[in-house]
C-alpha atoms as a PDB file:
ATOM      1  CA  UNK A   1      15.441  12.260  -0.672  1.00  0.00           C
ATOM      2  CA  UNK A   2      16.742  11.030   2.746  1.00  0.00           C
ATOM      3  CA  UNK A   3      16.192   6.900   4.260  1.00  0.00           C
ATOM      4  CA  UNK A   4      14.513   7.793   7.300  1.00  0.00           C
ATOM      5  CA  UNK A   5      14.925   5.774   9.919  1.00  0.00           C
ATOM      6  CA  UNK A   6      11.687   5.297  12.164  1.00  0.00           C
ATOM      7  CA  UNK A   7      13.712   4.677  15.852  1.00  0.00           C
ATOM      8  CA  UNK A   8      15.669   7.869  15.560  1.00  0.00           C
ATOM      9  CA  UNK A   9      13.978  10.243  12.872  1.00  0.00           C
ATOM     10  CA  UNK A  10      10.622  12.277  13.113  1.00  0.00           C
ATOM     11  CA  UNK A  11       8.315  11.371  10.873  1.00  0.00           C
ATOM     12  CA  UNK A  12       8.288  13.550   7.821  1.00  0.00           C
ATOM     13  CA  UNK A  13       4.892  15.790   7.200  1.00  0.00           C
ATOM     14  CA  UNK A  14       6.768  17.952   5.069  1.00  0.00           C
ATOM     15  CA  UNK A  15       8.926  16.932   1.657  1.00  0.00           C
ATOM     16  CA  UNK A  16      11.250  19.206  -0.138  1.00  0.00           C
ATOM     17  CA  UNK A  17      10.710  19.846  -4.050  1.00  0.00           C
ATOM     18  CA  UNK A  18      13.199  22.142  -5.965  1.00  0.00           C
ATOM     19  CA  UNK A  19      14.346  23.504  -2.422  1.00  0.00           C
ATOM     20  CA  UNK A  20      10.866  23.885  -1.534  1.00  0.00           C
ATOM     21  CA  UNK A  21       9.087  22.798   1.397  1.00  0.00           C
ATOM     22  CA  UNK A  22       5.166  21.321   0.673  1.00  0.00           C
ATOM     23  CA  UNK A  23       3.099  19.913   3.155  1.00  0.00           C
ATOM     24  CA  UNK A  24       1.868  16.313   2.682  1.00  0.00           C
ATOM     25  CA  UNK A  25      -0.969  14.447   3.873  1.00  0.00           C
ATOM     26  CA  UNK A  26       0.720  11.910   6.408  1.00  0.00           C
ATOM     27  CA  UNK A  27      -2.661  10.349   7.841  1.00  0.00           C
ATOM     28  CA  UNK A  28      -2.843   6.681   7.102  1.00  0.00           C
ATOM     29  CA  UNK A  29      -6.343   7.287   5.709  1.00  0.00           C
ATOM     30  CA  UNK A  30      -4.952   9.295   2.768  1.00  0.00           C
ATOM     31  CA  UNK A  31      -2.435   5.922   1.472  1.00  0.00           C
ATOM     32  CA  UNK A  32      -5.023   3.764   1.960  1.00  0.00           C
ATOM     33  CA  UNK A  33      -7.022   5.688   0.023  1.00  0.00           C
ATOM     34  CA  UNK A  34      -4.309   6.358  -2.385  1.00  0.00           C
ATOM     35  CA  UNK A  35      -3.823   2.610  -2.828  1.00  0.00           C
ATOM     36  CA  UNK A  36      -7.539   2.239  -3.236  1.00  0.00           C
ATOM     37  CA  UNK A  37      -7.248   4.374  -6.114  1.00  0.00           C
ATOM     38  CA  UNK A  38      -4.492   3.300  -7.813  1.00  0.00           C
ATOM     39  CA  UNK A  39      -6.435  -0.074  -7.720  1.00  0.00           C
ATOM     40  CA  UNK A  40      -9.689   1.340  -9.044  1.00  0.00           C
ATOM     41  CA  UNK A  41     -10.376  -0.200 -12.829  1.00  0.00           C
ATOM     42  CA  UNK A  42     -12.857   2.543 -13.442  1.00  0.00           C
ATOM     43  CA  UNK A  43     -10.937   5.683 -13.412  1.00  0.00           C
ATOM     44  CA  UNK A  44      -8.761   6.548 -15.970  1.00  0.00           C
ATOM     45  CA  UNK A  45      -4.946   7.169 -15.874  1.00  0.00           C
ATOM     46  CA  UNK A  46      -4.171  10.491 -16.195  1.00  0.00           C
ATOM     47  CA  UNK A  47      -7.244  11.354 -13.619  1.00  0.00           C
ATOM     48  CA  UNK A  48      -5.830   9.053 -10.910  1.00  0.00           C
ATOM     49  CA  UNK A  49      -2.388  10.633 -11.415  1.00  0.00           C
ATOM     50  CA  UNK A  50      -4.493  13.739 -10.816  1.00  0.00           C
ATOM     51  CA  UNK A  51      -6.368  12.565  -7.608  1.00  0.00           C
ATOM     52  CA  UNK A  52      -3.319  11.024  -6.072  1.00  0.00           C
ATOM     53  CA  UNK A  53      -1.669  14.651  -6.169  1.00  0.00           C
ATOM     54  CA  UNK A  54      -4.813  16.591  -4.497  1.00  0.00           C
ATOM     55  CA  UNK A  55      -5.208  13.920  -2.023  1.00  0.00           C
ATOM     56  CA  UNK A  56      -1.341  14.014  -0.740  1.00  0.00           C
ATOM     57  CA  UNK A  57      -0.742  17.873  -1.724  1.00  0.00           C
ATOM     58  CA  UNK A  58      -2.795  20.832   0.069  1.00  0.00           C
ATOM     59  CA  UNK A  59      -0.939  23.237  -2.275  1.00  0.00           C
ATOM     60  CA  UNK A  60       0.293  20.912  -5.440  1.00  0.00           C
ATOM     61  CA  UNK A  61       3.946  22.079  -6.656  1.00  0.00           C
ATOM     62  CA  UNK A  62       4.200  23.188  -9.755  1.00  0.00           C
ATOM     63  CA  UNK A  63       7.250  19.861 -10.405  1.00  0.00           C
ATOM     64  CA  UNK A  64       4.233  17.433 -10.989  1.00  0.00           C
ATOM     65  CA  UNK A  65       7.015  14.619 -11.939  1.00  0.00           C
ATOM     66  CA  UNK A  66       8.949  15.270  -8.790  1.00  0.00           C
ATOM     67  CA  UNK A  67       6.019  15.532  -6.550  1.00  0.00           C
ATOM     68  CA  UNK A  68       5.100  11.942  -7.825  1.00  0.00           C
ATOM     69  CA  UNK A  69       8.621  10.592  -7.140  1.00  0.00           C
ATOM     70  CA  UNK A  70       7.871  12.541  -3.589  1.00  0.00           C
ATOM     71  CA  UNK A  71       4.651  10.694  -3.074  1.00  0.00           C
ATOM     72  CA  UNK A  72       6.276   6.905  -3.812  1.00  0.00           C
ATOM     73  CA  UNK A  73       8.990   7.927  -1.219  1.00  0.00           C
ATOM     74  CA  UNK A  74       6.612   8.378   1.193  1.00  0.00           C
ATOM     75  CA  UNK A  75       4.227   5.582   0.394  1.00  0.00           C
ATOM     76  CA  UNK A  76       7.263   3.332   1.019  1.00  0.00           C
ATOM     77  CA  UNK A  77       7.840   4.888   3.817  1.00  0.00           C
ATOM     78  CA  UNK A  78      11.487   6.620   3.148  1.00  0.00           C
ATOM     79  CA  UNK A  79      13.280   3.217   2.210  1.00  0.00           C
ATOM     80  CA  UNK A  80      15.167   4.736  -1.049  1.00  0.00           C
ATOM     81  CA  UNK A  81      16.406   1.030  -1.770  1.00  0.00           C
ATOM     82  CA  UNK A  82      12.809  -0.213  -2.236  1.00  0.00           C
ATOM     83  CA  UNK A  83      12.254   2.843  -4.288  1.00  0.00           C
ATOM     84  CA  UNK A  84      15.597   2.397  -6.798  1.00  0.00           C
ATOM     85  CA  UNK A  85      14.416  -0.976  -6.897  1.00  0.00           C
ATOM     86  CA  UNK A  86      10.542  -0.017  -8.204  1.00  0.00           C
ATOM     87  CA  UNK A  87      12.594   1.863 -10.331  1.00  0.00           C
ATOM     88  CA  UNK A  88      14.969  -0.342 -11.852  1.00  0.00           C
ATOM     89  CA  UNK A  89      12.368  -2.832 -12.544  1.00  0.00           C
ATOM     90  CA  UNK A  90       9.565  -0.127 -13.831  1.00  0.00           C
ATOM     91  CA  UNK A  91       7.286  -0.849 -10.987  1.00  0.00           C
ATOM     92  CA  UNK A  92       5.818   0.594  -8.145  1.00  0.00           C
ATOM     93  CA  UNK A  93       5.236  -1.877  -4.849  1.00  0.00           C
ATOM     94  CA  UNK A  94       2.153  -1.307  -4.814  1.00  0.00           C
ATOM     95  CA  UNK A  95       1.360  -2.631  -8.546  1.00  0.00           C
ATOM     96  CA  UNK A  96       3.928  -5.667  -9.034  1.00  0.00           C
ATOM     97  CA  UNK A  97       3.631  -7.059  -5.924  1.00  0.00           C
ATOM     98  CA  UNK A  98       1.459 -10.449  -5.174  1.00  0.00           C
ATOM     99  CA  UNK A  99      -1.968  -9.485  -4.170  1.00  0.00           C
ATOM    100  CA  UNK A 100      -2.723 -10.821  -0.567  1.00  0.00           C
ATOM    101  CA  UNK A 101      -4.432  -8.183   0.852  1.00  0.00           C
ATOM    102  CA  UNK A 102      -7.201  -5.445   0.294  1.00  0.00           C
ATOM    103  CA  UNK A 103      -7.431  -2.356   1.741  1.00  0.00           C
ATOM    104  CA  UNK A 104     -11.171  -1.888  -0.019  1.00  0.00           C
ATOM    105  CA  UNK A 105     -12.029  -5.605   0.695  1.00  0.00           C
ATOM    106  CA  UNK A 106     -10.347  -6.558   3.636  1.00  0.00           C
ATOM    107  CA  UNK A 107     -11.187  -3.670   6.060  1.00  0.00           C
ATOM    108  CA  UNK A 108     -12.860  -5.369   8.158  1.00  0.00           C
ATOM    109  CA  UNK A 109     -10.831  -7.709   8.970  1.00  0.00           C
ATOM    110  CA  UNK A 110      -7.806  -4.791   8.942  1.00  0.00           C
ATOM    111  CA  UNK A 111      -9.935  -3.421  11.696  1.00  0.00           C
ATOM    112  CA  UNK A 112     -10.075  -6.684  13.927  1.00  0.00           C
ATOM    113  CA  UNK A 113      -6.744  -6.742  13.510  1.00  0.00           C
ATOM    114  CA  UNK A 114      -5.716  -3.950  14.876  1.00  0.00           C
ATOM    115  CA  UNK A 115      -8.132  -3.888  17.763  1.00  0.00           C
ATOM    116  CA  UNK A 116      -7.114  -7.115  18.403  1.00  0.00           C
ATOM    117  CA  UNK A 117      -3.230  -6.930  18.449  1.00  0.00           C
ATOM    118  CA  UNK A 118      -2.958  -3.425  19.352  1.00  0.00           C
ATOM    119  CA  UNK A 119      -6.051  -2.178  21.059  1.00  0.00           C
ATOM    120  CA  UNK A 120      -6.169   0.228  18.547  1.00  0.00           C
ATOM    121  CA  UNK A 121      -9.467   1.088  17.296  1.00  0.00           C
ATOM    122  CA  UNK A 122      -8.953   2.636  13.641  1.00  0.00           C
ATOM    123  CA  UNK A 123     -12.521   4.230  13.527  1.00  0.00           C
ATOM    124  CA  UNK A 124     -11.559   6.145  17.353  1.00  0.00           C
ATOM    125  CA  UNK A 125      -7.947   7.292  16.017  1.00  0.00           C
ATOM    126  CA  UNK A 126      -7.837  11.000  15.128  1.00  0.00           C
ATOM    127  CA  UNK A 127      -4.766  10.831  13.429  1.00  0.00           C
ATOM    128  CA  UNK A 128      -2.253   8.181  12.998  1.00  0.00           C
ATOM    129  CA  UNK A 129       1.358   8.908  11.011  1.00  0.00           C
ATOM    130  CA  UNK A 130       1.238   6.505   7.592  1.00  0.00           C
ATOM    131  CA  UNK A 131       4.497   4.929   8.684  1.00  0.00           C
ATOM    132  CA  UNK A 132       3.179   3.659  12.024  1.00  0.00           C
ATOM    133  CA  UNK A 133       0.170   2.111  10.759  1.00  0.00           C
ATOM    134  CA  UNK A 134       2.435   0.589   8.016  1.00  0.00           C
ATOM    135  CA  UNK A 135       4.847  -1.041  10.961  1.00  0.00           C
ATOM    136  CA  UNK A 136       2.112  -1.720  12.640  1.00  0.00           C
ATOM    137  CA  UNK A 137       0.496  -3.620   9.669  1.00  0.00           C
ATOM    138  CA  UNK A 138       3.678  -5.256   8.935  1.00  0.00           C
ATOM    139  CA  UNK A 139       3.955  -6.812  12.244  1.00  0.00           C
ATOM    140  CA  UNK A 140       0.739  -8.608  12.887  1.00  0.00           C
ATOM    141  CA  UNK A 141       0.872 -11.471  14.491  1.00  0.00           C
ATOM    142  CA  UNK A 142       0.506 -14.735  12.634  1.00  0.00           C
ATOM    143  CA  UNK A 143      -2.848 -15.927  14.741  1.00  0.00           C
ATOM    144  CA  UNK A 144      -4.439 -12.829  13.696  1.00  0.00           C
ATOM    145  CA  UNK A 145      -7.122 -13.845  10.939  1.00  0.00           C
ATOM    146  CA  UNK A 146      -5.817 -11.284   8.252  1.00  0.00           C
ATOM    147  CA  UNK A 147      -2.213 -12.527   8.918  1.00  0.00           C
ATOM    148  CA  UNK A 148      -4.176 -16.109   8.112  1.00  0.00           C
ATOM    149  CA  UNK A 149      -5.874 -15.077   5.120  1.00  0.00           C
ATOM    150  CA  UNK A 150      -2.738 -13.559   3.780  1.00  0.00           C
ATOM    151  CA  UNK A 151      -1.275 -16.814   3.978  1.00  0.00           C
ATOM    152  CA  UNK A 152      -3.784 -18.585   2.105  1.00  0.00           C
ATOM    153  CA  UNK A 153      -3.406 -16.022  -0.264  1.00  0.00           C
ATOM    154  CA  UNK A 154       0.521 -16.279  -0.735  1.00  0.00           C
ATOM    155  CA  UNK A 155       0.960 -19.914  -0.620  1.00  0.00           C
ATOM    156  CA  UNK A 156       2.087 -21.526  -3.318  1.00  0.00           C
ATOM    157  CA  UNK A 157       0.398 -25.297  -3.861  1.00  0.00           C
ATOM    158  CA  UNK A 158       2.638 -28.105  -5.149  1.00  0.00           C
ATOM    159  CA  UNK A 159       3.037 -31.647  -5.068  1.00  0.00           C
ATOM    160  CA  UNK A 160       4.660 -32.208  -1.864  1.00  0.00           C
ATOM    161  CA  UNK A 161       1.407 -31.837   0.012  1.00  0.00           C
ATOM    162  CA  UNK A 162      -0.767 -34.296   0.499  1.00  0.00           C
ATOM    163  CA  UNK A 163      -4.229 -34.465  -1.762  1.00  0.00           C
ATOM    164  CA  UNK A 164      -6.066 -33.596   1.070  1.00  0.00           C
ATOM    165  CA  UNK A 165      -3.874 -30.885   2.139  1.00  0.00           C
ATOM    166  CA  UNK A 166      -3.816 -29.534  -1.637  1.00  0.00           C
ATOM    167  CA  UNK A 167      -7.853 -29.874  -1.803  1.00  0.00           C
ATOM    168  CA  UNK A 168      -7.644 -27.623   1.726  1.00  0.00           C
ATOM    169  CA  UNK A 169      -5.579 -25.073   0.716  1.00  0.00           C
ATOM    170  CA  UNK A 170      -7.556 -24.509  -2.895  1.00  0.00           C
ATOM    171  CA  UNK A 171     -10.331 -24.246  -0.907  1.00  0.00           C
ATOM    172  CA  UNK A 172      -8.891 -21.666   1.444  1.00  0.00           C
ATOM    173  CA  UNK A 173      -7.540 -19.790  -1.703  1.00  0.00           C
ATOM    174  CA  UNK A 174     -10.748 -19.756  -3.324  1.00  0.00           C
ATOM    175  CA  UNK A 175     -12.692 -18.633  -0.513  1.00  0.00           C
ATOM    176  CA  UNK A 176     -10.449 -15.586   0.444  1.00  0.00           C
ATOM    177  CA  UNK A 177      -9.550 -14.613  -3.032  1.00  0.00           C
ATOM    178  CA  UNK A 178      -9.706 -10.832  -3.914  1.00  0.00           C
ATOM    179  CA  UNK A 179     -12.653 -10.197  -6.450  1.00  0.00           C
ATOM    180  CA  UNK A 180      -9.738  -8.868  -8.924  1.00  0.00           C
ATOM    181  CA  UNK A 181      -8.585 -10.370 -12.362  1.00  0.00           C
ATOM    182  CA  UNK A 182      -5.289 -10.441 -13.068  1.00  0.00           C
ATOM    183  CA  UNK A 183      -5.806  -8.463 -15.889  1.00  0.00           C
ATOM    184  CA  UNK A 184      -6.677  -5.703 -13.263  1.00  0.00           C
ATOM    185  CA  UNK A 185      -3.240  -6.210 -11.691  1.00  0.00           C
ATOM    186  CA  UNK A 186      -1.514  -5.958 -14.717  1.00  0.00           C
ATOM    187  CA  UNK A 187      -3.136  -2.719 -15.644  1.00  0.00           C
ATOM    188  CA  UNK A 188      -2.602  -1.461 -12.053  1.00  0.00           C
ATOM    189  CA  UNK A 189       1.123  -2.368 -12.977  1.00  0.00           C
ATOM    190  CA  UNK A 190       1.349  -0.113 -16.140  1.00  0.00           C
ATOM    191  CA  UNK A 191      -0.218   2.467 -14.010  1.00  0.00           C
ATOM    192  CA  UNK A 192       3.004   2.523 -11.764  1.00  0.00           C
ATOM    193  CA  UNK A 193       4.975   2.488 -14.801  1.00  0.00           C
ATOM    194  CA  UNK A 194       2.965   5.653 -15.881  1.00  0.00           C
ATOM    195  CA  UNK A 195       3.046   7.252 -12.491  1.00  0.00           C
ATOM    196  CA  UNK A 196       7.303   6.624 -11.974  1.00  0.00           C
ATOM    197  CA  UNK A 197       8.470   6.624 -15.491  1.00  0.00           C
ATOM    198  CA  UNK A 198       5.954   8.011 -17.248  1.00  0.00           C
ATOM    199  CA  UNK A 199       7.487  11.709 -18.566  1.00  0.00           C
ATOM    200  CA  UNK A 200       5.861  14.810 -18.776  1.00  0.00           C
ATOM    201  CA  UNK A 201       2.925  14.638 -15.894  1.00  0.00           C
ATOM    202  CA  UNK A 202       2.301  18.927 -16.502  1.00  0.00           C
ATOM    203  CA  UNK A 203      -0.994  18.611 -18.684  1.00  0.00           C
ATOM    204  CA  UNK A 204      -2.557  16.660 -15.681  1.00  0.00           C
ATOM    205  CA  UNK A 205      -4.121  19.984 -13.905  1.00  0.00           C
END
């Protein structure tokens, strides 16, 4: 796999498995969704392992382990580093990482964002490259309220602040919080550990 760079490479709809080219879904829609389902409590294992194939694979190669390794490539958008690092530590990004956003939760405010910022309304784009909505997302602006809410989510409350500053920020935590347990997160963890390390992935289909 090559470290794309965004400024002077295309970006990739096609990957390369066994010397093979496959098509892959590149439309942000299909990572949110992806991330959606990786999140998803209610479906089992082996079936989202499953899902996330069809949805990224018109024609699914027959290397099901390599077209997953192809698949967290692309969901972190070519930057092998971040991927040798998920895989050093048994972890996909997605999983291990802090949970300050939502793509199920916080769409709305996703949306605003991005119409804001950009002038890009997400419900009139036709088509927009994962990678670009993923730089995009990465660089909203601070006054933007899901940029705010992120914050609230992230920060870390000690005794430096003030009481009333410590009362606000609880407050702000509690009223943005995402409605899941952190058992939930540590399942969704094991899930990546399934998905990047997990072995044989051929009985799936």
């Amino acid at each position: 796999m090559m470290k794309h760079n965004m400024l002077i490479d295309p970006l990739p709809k096609i990957v390369s498995i066994g010397g093979t080219p496959y098509a892959i879904n590149s439309d942000f829609r299909i990572t949110i969704a992806f991330e959606i389902l990786m999140q998803d409590p209610d479906i089992e294992d082996a079936q989202k392992a499953r899902k996330a194939l069809g949805l990224y694979y018109p024609i699914i190669p027959d290397d099901l382990d390599a077209a997953v390794d192809q698949i967290m490539w692309f969901y972190q958008g070519g930057k092998i580093y971040r991927q040798e690092q998920a895989r050093r530590s048994g972890a996909l990004d997605l999983a291990d990482r802090q949970m300050i956003y939502s793509y199920e939760h916080d769409d709305d405010y996703i949306y605003a964002a991005f119409l804001s910022q950009y002038h890009i309304d997400l419900q009139k784009v036709p088509y927009m490259h994962w990678w670009k909505f993923r730089a995009l997302f990465h660089s909203l602006q601070p006054d933007v309220k899901i940029s705010e809410i992120m914050g609230y989510r992230s920060m870390e409350i000690d005794g430096k602040m003030t009481t009333e500053q410590r009362n606000y920020y609880q407050k702000m935590k509690d009223l943005y919080a995402l409605p899941m347990p952190a058992d939930e997160i540590e399942k969704a963890d094991a899930i990546a550990n399934a998905l990047m390390n997990g072995g044989d992935l051929s009985g799936l289909l």
